[in-house]
Coordinates of C-alpha atoms in Angstrom, one line a residue:
M134 CA 9.5 -28.7 14.5
A135 CA 6.4 -29.7 16.4
R136 CA 6.5 -32.2 19.3
A137 CA 3.7 -34.0 21.2
R138 CA 3.7 -33.2 24.9
T139 CA 1.8 -36.1 26.4
G140 CA 1.0 -35.7 30.1
V141 CA 1.9 -32.0 30.5
R142 CA -1.7 -30.7 31.0
A143 CA -0.6 -28.7 34.0
L144 CA 1.7 -26.6 31.8
G145 CA -1.2 -26.1 29.4
A146 CA -3.4 -24.9 32.2
V147 CA -0.8 -22.4 33.2
L148 CA -0.4 -21.1 29.7
A149 CA -4.2 -21.0 29.1
A150 CA -4.6 -19.0 32.2
V151 CA -1.9 -16.6 31.2
L152 CA -3.3 -16.2 27.7
G153 CA -6.8 -15.8 29.1
V154 CA -5.7 -12.9 31.3
T155 CA -3.8 -11.3 28.4
T156 CA -6.9 -11.5 26.2
L157 CA -9.1 -9.9 28.7
A158 CA -6.6 -7.2 29.3
G159 CA -7.0 -6.0 25.7
C160 CA -10.6 -5.1 26.2
S161 CA -10.7 -3.8 29.8
S162 CA -10.1 -0.5 31.5
T163 CA -7.8 -2.4 33.8
G164 CA -5.9 -4.0 31.0
G165 CA -2.5 -2.7 32.1
K166 CA -2.8 -4.3 35.5
R167 CA -4.1 -7.5 34.1
A168 CA -1.3 -7.7 31.5
E169 CA 1.2 -7.1 34.4
D170 CA -0.5 -9.9 36.4
A171 CA -0.2 -12.2 33.4
R172 CA 3.5 -11.4 33.0
K173 CA 4.1 -12.2 36.7
A174 CA 2.2 -15.4 36.4
A175 CA 4.4 -16.5 33.5
E176 CA 7.5 -15.6 35.4
N177 CA 6.4 -17.5 38.5
A178 CA 5.6 -20.6 36.3
R179 CA 9.1 -20.6 34.8
G180 CA 11.4 -23.0 36.4
K181 CA 8.7 -25.0 38.2
A182 CA 7.8 -28.6 37.3
A183 CA 4.7 -28.9 35.1
V184 CA 4.3 -32.6 35.7
T185 CA 3.9 -35.0 38.7
T186 CA 6.1 -37.8 37.4
P187 CA 8.8 -39.1 39.7
R188 CA 12.0 -37.0 40.2
W189 CA 14.2 -38.9 37.8
T190 CA 17.9 -38.1 37.3
F191 CA 19.2 -37.5 33.8
A192 CA 22.9 -37.0 33.1
M193 CA 24.5 -35.4 30.0
V194 CA 28.1 -36.0 29.1
T195 CA 29.6 -34.1 26.2
H196 CA 32.9 -33.7 24.3
S197 CA 33.1 -30.0 25.1
G198 CA 36.3 -28.4 26.1
D199 CA 36.5 -25.7 28.7
G200 CA 34.9 -22.3 27.9
D201 CA 33.0 -23.4 24.8
T202 CA 29.9 -21.1 24.7
F203 CA 28.1 -23.5 22.4
W204 CA 27.6 -26.0 25.2
D205 CA 26.4 -23.3 27.6
I206 CA 23.4 -23.0 25.2
V207 CA 22.9 -26.7 25.0
Q208 CA 22.9 -26.9 28.8
K209 CA 20.5 -24.0 29.1
G210 CA 17.9 -25.9 26.9
A211 CA 18.5 -29.1 28.9
K212 CA 18.1 -27.4 32.3
E213 CA 14.9 -25.6 31.3
A214 CA 13.3 -28.8 30.0
A215 CA 14.5 -30.6 33.2
A216 CA 12.9 -27.9 35.4
K217 CA 9.6 -28.4 33.5
D218 CA 9.8 -32.2 33.6
N219 CA 10.7 -32.5 37.3
I220 CA 14.2 -33.9 36.3
N221 CA 17.3 -33.7 38.4
F222 CA 19.8 -32.8 35.7
L223 CA 23.6 -33.5 35.9
Y224 CA 26.3 -32.4 33.5
A225 CA 29.9 -33.3 32.8
H226 CA 32.3 -32.9 29.9
S227 CA 35.7 -33.7 28.5
D228 CA 37.2 -33.1 25.1
E229 CA 39.2 -36.3 25.6
G230 CA 37.3 -39.3 24.4
Q231 CA 38.5 -41.8 27.0
Q232 CA 37.8 -39.4 29.9
Q233 CA 34.3 -38.7 28.4
A234 CA 33.7 -42.4 28.5
Q235 CA 34.9 -42.6 32.1
L236 CA 32.4 -39.9 33.0
V237 CA 29.6 -41.8 31.4
D238 CA 30.7 -44.9 33.3
S239 CA 30.6 -43.1 36.6
Y240 CA 27.0 -42.0 35.9
I241 CA 26.1 -45.6 35.1
S242 CA 27.5 -46.7 38.5
K243 CA 25.3 -44.0 40.1
K244 CA 22.3 -45.6 38.4
V245 CA 21.0 -42.5 36.7
D246 CA 17.6 -42.9 35.1
A247 CA 18.7 -41.8 31.6
L248 CA 21.8 -40.5 29.7
I249 CA 22.5 -38.0 27.0
V250 CA 25.9 -38.3 25.3
T251 CA 27.8 -37.0 22.3
L252 CA 29.7 -39.2 19.9
A253 CA 32.4 -36.9 18.5
K254 CA 34.9 -39.7 19.1
P255 CA 32.7 -42.7 18.6
D256 CA 35.2 -45.4 19.1
A257 CA 36.0 -44.3 22.6
M258 CA 32.3 -44.2 23.5
K259 CA 31.0 -47.4 21.9
G260 CA 31.6 -49.7 24.9
V261 CA 30.2 -47.4 27.5
V262 CA 27.0 -46.7 25.6
A263 CA 26.5 -50.4 25.2
K264 CA 27.0 -50.8 28.9
A265 CA 24.4 -48.2 29.7
T266 CA 21.8 -49.9 27.5
R267 CA 22.6 -53.3 29.0
A268 CA 22.0 -51.8 32.4
G269 CA 18.5 -50.6 31.2
I270 CA 19.5 -46.9 31.1
P271 CA 18.0 -45.3 28.0
V272 CA 20.4 -43.2 26.0
I273 CA 19.9 -40.3 23.5
T274 CA 22.8 -39.0 21.5
V275 CA 23.0 -35.3 20.6
N276 CA 25.1 -33.1 18.3
S277 CA 27.7 -35.6 17.2
G278 CA 27.4 -39.3 16.1
S279 CA 24.2 -39.5 14.0
A280 CA 25.8 -42.3 11.9
Q281 CA 26.7 -44.4 15.0
S282 CA 23.8 -43.6 17.3
R283 CA 21.4 -46.3 16.3
E284 CA 24.1 -48.9 15.9
Y285 CA 25.3 -48.2 19.5
G286 CA 21.8 -48.7 20.9
A287 CA 20.6 -45.1 21.5
L288 CA 16.9 -44.4 21.3
T289 CA 17.5 -41.6 18.8
H290 CA 19.9 -38.8 17.8
I291 CA 19.2 -35.1 17.9
G292 CA 21.2 -32.6 15.9
Q293 CA 22.2 -31.8 12.4
D294 CA 23.7 -34.1 9.8
E295 CA 27.2 -32.8 9.7
S296 CA 27.8 -33.8 6.1
V297 CA 24.6 -32.1 4.9
A298 CA 25.6 -29.0 6.9
G299 CA 29.0 -28.9 5.2
E300 CA 27.4 -29.2 1.8
A301 CA 25.2 -26.3 2.6
V302 CA 28.3 -24.2 3.4
G303 CA 29.9 -25.2 0.1
E304 CA 26.8 -24.1 -1.8
E305 CA 26.6 -20.8 0.2
L306 CA 30.3 -20.1 -0.7
N307 CA 29.5 -20.7 -4.3
A308 CA 26.5 -18.3 -4.2
R309 CA 28.9 -15.6 -2.7
G310 CA 31.4 -16.1 -5.5
R311 CA 34.2 -17.4 -3.3
K312 CA 37.1 -19.3 -5.0
K313 CA 39.5 -20.4 -2.3
A314 CA 38.6 -21.2 1.3
L315 CA 40.1 -22.4 4.6
C316 CA 38.1 -24.8 6.8
V317 CA 39.5 -24.4 10.3
L318 CA 39.3 -27.5 12.4
H319 CA 39.8 -26.8 16.2
E320 CA 39.5 -30.3 17.6
Q321 CA 41.5 -33.1 15.9
G322 CA 39.9 -36.5 16.0
N323 CA 36.3 -35.0 16.0
V324 CA 34.5 -37.0 13.3
G325 CA 31.8 -34.4 13.0
H326 CA 34.3 -31.6 12.2
E327 CA 35.9 -33.7 9.5
Q328 CA 32.4 -34.4 8.0
R329 CA 31.7 -30.6 7.9
C330 CA 34.8 -29.8 6.0
A331 CA 34.4 -32.8 3.7
G332 CA 30.8 -31.8 3.0
A333 CA 31.9 -28.2 2.1
K334 CA 34.6 -29.5 -0.1
K335 CA 32.1 -31.7 -1.9
T336 CA 29.8 -28.9 -3.1
F337 CA 32.2 -26.0 -3.2
G338 CA 33.2 -25.1 -6.8
G339 CA 36.5 -23.6 -5.7
R340 CA 39.4 -24.9 -3.7
L341 CA 39.0 -25.7 0.0
Q342 CA 41.9 -26.6 2.3
N343 CA 41.7 -27.8 5.9
L344 CA 43.6 -25.9 8.6
Y345 CA 44.2 -27.7 11.9
V346 CA 44.6 -25.6 15.0
D347 CA 44.7 -26.1 18.8
G348 CA 41.2 -25.0 19.9
T349 CA 42.2 -24.9 23.5
N350 CA 44.7 -22.1 22.8
M351 CA 42.9 -19.1 21.2
P352 CA 46.1 -17.1 20.5
D353 CA 47.4 -20.1 18.6
V354 CA 44.2 -20.3 16.6
Q355 CA 44.5 -16.6 15.6
A356 CA 48.2 -16.9 14.8
S357 CA 47.7 -20.0 12.7
I358 CA 44.9 -18.4 10.6
E359 CA 46.8 -15.1 10.3
A360 CA 49.9 -16.9 9.0
K361 CA 47.9 -18.8 6.4
L362 CA 46.2 -15.6 5.2
Q363 CA 49.6 -13.8 5.0
A364 CA 51.2 -16.7 3.1
D365 CA 48.3 -17.0 0.6
P366 CA 46.5 -13.7 -0.2
S367 CA 44.3 -15.6 -2.7
V368 CA 42.3 -17.1 0.2
D369 CA 38.9 -15.3 0.0
A370 CA 36.9 -17.2 2.7
V371 CA 37.7 -18.6 6.1
V372 CA 35.1 -21.0 7.7
T373 CA 35.4 -21.7 11.4
L374 CA 33.6 -24.7 13.0
G375 CA 32.5 -23.0 16.2
A376 CA 31.3 -19.5 17.2
P377 CA 34.1 -18.7 19.6
F378 CA 36.7 -19.2 16.8
A379 CA 35.0 -16.8 14.4
D380 CA 36.2 -13.8 16.4
A381 CA 39.8 -15.1 16.3
A382 CA 39.5 -15.4 12.5
V383 CA 38.2 -11.8 12.3
Q384 CA 41.2 -10.6 14.3
A385 CA 43.6 -12.7 12.2
K386 CA 42.1 -11.2 9.0
K387 CA 42.7 -7.6 10.3
T388 CA 46.3 -8.3 11.3
A389 CA 47.0 -10.1 8.0
G390 CA 45.5 -7.3 6.0
S391 CA 43.3 -9.9 4.2
D392 CA 40.0 -9.3 2.3
A393 CA 38.8 -12.8 3.1
E394 CA 35.2 -13.3 4.2
I395 CA 34.9 -14.9 7.7
D396 CA 32.0 -17.4 8.0
T397 CA 31.3 -19.8 10.8
F398 CA 29.3 -22.7 12.1
D399 CA 27.1 -22.0 15.2
L400 CA 25.6 -18.9 16.6
N401 CA 26.0 -16.8 19.7
A402 CA 25.5 -13.1 20.6
K403 CA 28.9 -12.1 19.3
V404 CA 28.3 -13.9 16.0
A405 CA 24.9 -12.3 15.6
A406 CA 26.5 -8.9 16.2
G407 CA 29.2 -9.7 13.7
L408 CA 26.6 -10.6 11.1
E409 CA 24.8 -7.3 11.7
Q410 CA 28.0 -5.3 11.5
G411 CA 29.2 -7.1 8.4
T412 CA 32.4 -8.5 9.9
L413 CA 31.0 -12.0 9.3
G414 CA 29.4 -13.3 6.1
F415 CA 27.1 -16.1 7.4
A416 CA 26.7 -18.6 10.2
V417 CA 25.3 -22.1 10.2
D418 CA 22.9 -22.6 13.1
Q419 CA 22.2 -26.1 14.4
Q420 CA 20.0 -24.8 17.3
P421 CA 22.0 -26.1 20.3
Y422 CA 19.2 -25.0 22.8
L423 CA 16.8 -27.2 21.0
Q424 CA 19.3 -30.1 21.1
G425 CA 19.5 -29.9 24.9
Y426 CA 15.8 -29.2 25.5
E427 CA 14.6 -32.0 23.2
A428 CA 17.0 -34.6 24.6
V429 CA 15.6 -34.1 28.1
D430 CA 12.0 -33.8 26.9
L431 CA 12.2 -36.9 24.7
L432 CA 13.8 -39.0 27.5
W433 CA 11.0 -37.8 29.8
L434 CA 8.4 -38.9 27.2
Y435 CA 10.2 -42.3 26.9
K436 CA 10.2 -42.8 30.7
Y437 CA 6.6 -41.6 31.1
N438 CA 5.0 -43.1 28.0
A439 CA 7.5 -45.2 26.1
D440 CA 7.5 -42.6 23.3
V441 CA 10.3 -42.5 20.7
L442 CA 10.7 -40.0 17.9
G443 CA 12.6 -40.3 14.7
G444 CA 11.6 -43.7 13.5
G445 CA 15.2 -44.8 13.6
R446 CA 16.4 -41.7 11.8
P447 CA 18.0 -38.6 13.4
V448 CA 15.8 -35.7 14.6
L449 CA 17.3 -32.8 12.7
T450 CA 17.8 -29.4 14.3
G451 CA 19.8 -27.9 11.4
P452 CA 21.4 -26.7 9.4
Q453 CA 20.0 -23.2 8.9
I454 CA 22.1 -20.5 7.1
I455 CA 21.9 -17.2 9.0
T456 CA 22.9 -14.0 7.3
E457 CA 22.9 -10.3 8.0
K458 CA 19.1 -10.1 7.3
D459 CA 18.4 -12.6 10.0
A460 CA 20.7 -11.4 12.7
A461 CA 18.6 -8.5 14.1
Q462 CA 15.6 -10.8 14.5
L463 CA 17.7 -13.3 16.5
R464 CA 19.6 -10.8 18.6
E465 CA 17.2 -11.0 21.5
Y466 CA 17.5 -14.8 21.6
T467 CA 21.3 -14.8 21.4
E468 CA 21.5 -12.2 24.2
R469 CA 19.4 -14.4 26.5
G470 CA 21.6 -17.4 25.6
T471 CA 19.0 -19.5 23.8
R472 CA 20.4 -19.2 20.2

């Protein structure tokens, strides 16, 4: 998705210089050296501010639990955009809605220049987002809460429509001839997770059942899926709602002796490998790197030039169905932690 980058001419100059050197290298006897010089120039530019705007402080507070690799990718995107935009980037998280709100409140007290929040548990976050906007702190929501984002006063929402993503899963299960599926919810109370499973149920021609597990306890996740597969051999598909849980489902399938296909939301290096090896059927990618990167970049554009994207509608980063044929192409990106 294309984005205007007003005021980043310094970055354009760096890229133009790099591209110019690379072009010359192709038609010169010293091309090898010049190509190497271009590579070094690009590496030196990485991580350095490309703008001369003030060093604003942006804070991101998410509903992530500990050890969730999805949020590592979101942070990576946000940090790289922050480096480019001369932003001091702060990050905090809690999977408890009330504590997430308290973290946001602490950043309001510190008078940060902008906030990025998730609304997985919107009722807990409504008051504190309103407090931020009253204090003149611009807010962008990411990942969860597209339905509440505008109502709560956020500039825009960046992420995928969870209901639409769920519907895409149901359609993909139909295309694969599946008849009975489990939708594994690892965080109770997460509105987005409920929307995913409801969306899948809406379009799936077979029967879909929700399975609630404790996502903070991976052995419990595996045991719960295994027990369900053993109790009902007719289950021919298991859909997990996060990349870290896909592996637990694969292990549960083996132990249960099941033939069910394992599919998942979200992508990481292990999921990409599983798609290539055939242990996973498909993944739903919502591009978390893009969510973090665009949130910081759009807040910078707002602070610098009062720009707002979306026109009151969410800026969508997904869903994209990833299968075995796509996995090899994406391997490089998953290994470096950007997909």
